[in-house]
One Martini backbone bead per residue (centre of mass of N, CA, C, O) as a GRO file, in nm:
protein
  218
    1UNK     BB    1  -0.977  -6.623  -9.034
    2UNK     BB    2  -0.821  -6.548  -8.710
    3UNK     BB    3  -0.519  -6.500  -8.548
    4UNK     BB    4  -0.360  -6.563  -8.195
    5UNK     BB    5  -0.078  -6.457  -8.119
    6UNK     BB    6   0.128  -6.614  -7.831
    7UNK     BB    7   0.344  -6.475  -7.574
    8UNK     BB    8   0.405  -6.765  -7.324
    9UNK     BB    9   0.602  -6.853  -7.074
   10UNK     BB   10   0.419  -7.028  -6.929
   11UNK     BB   11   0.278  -7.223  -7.173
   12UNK     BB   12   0.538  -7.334  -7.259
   13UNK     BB   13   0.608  -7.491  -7.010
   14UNK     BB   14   0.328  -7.656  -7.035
   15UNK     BB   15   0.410  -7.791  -7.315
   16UNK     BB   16   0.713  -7.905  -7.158
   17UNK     BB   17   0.542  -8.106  -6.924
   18UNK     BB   18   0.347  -8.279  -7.125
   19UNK     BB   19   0.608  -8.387  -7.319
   20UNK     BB   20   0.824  -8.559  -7.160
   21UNK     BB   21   0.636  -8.812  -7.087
   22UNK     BB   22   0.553  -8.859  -7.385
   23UNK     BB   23   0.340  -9.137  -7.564
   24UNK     BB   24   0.294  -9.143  -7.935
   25UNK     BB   25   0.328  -9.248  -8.206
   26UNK     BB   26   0.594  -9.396  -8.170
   27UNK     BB   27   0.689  -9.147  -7.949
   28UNK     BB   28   0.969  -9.013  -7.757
   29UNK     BB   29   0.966  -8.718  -7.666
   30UNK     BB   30   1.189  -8.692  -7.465
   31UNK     BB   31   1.415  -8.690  -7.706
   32UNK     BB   32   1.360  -8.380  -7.753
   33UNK     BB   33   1.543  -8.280  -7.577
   34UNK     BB   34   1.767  -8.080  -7.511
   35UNK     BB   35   2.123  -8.053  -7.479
   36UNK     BB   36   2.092  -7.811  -7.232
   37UNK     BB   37   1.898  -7.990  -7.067
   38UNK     BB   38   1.812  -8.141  -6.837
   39UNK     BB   39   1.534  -8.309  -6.733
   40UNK     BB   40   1.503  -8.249  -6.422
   41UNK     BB   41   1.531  -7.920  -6.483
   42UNK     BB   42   1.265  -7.917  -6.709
   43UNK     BB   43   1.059  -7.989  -6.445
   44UNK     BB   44   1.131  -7.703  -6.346
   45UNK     BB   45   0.948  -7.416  -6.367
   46UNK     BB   46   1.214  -7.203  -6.260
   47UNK     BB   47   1.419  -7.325  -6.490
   48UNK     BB   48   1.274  -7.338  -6.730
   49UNK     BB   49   1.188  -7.018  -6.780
   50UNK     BB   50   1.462  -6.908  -6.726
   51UNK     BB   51   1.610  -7.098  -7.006
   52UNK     BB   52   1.361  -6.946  -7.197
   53UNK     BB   53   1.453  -6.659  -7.161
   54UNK     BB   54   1.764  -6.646  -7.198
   55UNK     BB   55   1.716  -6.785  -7.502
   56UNK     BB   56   1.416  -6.691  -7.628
   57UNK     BB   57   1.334  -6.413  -7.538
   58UNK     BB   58   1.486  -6.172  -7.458
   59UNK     BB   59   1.631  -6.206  -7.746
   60UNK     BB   60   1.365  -6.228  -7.931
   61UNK     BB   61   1.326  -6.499  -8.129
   62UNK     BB   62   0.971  -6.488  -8.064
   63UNK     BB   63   0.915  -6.199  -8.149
   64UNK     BB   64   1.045  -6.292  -8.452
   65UNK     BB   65   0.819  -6.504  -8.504
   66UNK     BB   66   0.551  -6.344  -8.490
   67UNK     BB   67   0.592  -6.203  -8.698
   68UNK     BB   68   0.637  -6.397  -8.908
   69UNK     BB   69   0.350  -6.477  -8.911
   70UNK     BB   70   0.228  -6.197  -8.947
   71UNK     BB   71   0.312  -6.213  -9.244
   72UNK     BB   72   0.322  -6.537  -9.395
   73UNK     BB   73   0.059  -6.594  -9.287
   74UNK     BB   74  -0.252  -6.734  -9.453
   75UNK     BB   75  -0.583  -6.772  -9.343
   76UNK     BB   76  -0.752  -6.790  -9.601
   77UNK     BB   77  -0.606  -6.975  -9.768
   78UNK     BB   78  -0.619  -7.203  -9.567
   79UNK     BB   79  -0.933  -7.225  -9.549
   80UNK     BB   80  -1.003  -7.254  -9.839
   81UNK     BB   81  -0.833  -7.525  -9.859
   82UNK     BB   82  -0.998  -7.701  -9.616
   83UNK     BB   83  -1.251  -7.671  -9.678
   84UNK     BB   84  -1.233  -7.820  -9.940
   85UNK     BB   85  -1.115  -8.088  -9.864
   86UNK     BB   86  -1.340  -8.129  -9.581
   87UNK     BB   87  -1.652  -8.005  -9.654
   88UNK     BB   88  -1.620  -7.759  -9.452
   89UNK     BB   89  -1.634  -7.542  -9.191
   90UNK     BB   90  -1.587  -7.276  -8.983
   91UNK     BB   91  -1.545  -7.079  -8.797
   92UNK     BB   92  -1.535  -6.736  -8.684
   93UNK     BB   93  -1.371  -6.778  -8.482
   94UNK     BB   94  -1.080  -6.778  -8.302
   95UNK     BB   95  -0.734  -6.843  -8.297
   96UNK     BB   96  -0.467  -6.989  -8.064
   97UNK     BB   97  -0.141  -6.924  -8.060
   98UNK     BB   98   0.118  -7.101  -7.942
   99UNK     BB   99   0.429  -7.107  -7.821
  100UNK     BB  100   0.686  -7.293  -7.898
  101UNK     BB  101   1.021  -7.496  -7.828
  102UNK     BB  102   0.885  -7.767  -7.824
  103UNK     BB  103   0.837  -8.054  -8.063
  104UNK     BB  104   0.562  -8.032  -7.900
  105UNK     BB  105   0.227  -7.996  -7.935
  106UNK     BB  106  -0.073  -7.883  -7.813
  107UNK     BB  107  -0.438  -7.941  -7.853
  108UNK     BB  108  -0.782  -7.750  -7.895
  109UNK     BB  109  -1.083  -7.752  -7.987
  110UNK     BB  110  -1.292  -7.621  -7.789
  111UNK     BB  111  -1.052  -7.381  -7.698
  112UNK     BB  112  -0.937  -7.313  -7.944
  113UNK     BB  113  -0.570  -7.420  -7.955
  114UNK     BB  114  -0.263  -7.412  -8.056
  115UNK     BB  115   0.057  -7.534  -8.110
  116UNK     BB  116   0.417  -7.350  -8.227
  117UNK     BB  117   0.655  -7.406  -8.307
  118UNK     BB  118   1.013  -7.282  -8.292
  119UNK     BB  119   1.143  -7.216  -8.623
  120UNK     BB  120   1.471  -7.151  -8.700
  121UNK     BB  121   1.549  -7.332  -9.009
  122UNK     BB  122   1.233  -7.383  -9.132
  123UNK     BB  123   0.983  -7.149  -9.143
  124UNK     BB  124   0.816  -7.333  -9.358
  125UNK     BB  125   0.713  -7.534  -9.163
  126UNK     BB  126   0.465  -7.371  -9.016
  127UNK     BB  127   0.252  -7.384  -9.256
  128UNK     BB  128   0.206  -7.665  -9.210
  129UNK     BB  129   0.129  -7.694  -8.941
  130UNK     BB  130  -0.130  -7.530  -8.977
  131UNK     BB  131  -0.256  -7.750  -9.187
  132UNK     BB  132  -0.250  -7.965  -8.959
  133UNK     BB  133  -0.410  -7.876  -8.735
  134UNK     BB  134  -0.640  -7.766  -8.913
  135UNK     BB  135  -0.738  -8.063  -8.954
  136UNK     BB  136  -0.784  -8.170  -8.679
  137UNK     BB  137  -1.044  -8.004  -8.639
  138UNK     BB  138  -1.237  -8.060  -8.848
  139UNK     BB  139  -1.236  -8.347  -8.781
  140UNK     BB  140  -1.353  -8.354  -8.470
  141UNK     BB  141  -1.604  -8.214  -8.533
  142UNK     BB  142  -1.731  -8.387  -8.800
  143UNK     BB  143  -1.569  -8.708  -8.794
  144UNK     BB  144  -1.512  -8.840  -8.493
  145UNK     BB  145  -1.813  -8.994  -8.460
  146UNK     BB  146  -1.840  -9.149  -8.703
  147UNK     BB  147  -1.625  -9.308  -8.606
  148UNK     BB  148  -1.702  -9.432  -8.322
  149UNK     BB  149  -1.974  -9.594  -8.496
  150UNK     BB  150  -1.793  -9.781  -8.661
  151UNK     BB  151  -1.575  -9.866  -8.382
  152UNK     BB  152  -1.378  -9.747  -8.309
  153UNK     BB  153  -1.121  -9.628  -8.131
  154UNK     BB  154  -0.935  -9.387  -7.988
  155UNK     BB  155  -0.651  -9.468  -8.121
  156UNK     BB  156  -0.767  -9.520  -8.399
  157UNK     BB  157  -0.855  -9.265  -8.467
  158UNK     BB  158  -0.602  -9.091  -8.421
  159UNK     BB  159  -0.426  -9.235  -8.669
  160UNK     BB  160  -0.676  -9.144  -8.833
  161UNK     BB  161  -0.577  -8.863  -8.837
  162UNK     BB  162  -0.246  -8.865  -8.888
  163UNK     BB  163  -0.302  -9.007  -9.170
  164UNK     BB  164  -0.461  -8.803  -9.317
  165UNK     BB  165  -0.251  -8.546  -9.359
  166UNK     BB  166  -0.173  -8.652  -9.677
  167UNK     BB  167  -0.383  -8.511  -9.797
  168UNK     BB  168  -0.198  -8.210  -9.806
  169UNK     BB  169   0.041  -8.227 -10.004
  170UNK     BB  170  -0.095  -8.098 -10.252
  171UNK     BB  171  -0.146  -7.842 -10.109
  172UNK     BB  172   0.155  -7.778 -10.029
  173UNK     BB  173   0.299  -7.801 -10.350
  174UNK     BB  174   0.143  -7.540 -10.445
  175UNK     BB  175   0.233  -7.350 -10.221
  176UNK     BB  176   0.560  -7.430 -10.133
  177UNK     BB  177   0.557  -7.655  -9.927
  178UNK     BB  178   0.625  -7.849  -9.710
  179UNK     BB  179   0.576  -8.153  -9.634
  180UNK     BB  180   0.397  -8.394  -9.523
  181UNK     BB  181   0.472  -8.713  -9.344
  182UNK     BB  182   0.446  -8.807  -9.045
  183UNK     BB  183   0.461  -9.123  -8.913
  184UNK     BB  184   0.631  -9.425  -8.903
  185UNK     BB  185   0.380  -9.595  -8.845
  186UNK     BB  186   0.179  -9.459  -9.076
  187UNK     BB  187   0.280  -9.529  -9.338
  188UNK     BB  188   0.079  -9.771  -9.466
  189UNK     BB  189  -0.172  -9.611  -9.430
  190UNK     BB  190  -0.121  -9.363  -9.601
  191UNK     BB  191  -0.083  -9.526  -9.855
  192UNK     BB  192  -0.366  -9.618  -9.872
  193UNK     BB  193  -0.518  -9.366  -9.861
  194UNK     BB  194  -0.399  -9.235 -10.132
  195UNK     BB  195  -0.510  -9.394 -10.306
  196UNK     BB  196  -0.810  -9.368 -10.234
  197UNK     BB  197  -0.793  -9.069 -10.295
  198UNK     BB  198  -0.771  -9.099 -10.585
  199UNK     BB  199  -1.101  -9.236 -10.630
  200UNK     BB  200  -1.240  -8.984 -10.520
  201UNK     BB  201  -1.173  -8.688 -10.378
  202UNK     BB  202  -1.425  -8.697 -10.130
  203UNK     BB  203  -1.449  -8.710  -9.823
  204UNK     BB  204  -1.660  -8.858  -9.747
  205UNK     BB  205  -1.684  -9.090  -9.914
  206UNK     BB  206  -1.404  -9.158  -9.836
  207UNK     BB  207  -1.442  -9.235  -9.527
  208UNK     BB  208  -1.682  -9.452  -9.569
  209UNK     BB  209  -1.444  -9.623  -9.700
  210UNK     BB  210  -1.237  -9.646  -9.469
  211UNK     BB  211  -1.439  -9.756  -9.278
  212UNK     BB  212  -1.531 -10.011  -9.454
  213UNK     BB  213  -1.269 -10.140  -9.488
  214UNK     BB  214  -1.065 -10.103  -9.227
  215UNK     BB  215  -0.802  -9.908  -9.220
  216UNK     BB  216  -0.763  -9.812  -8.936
  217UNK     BB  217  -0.709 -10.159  -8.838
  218UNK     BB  218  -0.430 -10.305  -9.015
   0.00000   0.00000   0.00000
């Protein structure tokens, strides 16, 4: 697996656009607005641009931020932790990873592509994030039409997607990394999954468990 980290601040503004006004799973993105920007300035492209420029490239920041993950990050330990717990094999192409600023990032996966927060406080949750994206690639490739079939909505799907992350945590504390905590309206259906899968503990069949319990639905 090969990651291409990108510094654009182009790319960062156009996913602080994306997320000032989402609201899923639970969260209402735009309170995650920092307090030296108002609203109304942040939707502003050459305001916004101009205020991560002077606060976070000019700086260097982004730039040390950078570097620290092609330091920190380590590739293959990702891909064959993951495709162990998910059956299933990454492709070679690489993956483009855009930093940003904002508390969410959009991730593509036909375009291979995520956003990976920059993380001031403690750079250790971003090796957890780039475990949380790339669970969702798999997911997404392997799982996505499985689910679909067996009658799930678009939007259960989604829940069951961010719900499944907790299967996570036994390998980032092995790791030493920070856990995967997941959003708050996930807890119950994720304690679930947990339970479920200490049961299985192989991925297909646990899937089909858990779509024949209709546990993504409860």
């Amino acid at each position: 697996m090969e990651f291409k980290y990108i510094e654009d601040i182009n790319k960062d503004a156009k996913n602080w656009h994306s997320s000032l006004d989402a609201k899923n799973y639970g969260m209402d993105w735009g309170k995650f607005l920092p307090k030296d920007i108002p609203a109304e300035k942040a939707r502003d492209t050459d305001y916004l641009k101009d205020y991560l420029d002077r606060k976070y490239y000019k700086t260097g920041k982004i730039a040390e931020f950078k570097t620290w993950m092609e330091q920190n990050i380590h590739p293959t330990q990702i891909q064959e932790d993951l495709e162990q717990l998910m059956d299933r094999k990454f492709s070679n192409e690489p993956i483009s990873v855009f930093i940003t600023v904002f508390g969410r990032g959009m991730y593509n996966v036909p375009e291979k592509f995520f956003y990976i927060n920059f993380c001031h406080s403690n750079s250790e949750k971003t090796a957890s994030r780039f475990y949380h994206e790339l669970m969702h690639f798999l997911f997404h490739i392997y799982y996505w039409d499985e689910c679909k079939k067996a009658g799930l909505s678009e939007q259960q799907i989604h829940d069951l997607k961010e719900s499944l992350t907790v299967l996570l945590n036994p390998i980032l504390e092995k790791r030493g990394l920070p856990l995967d905590m997941g959003y708050p309206k996930h807890q119950d259906l994720r304690t679930k999954l947990k339970t479920l899968w200490e049961e299985e503990e192989s991925f297909e069949p646990f899937l089909r468990k858990v779509l024949e319990l209709k546990l993504a639905i409860l």
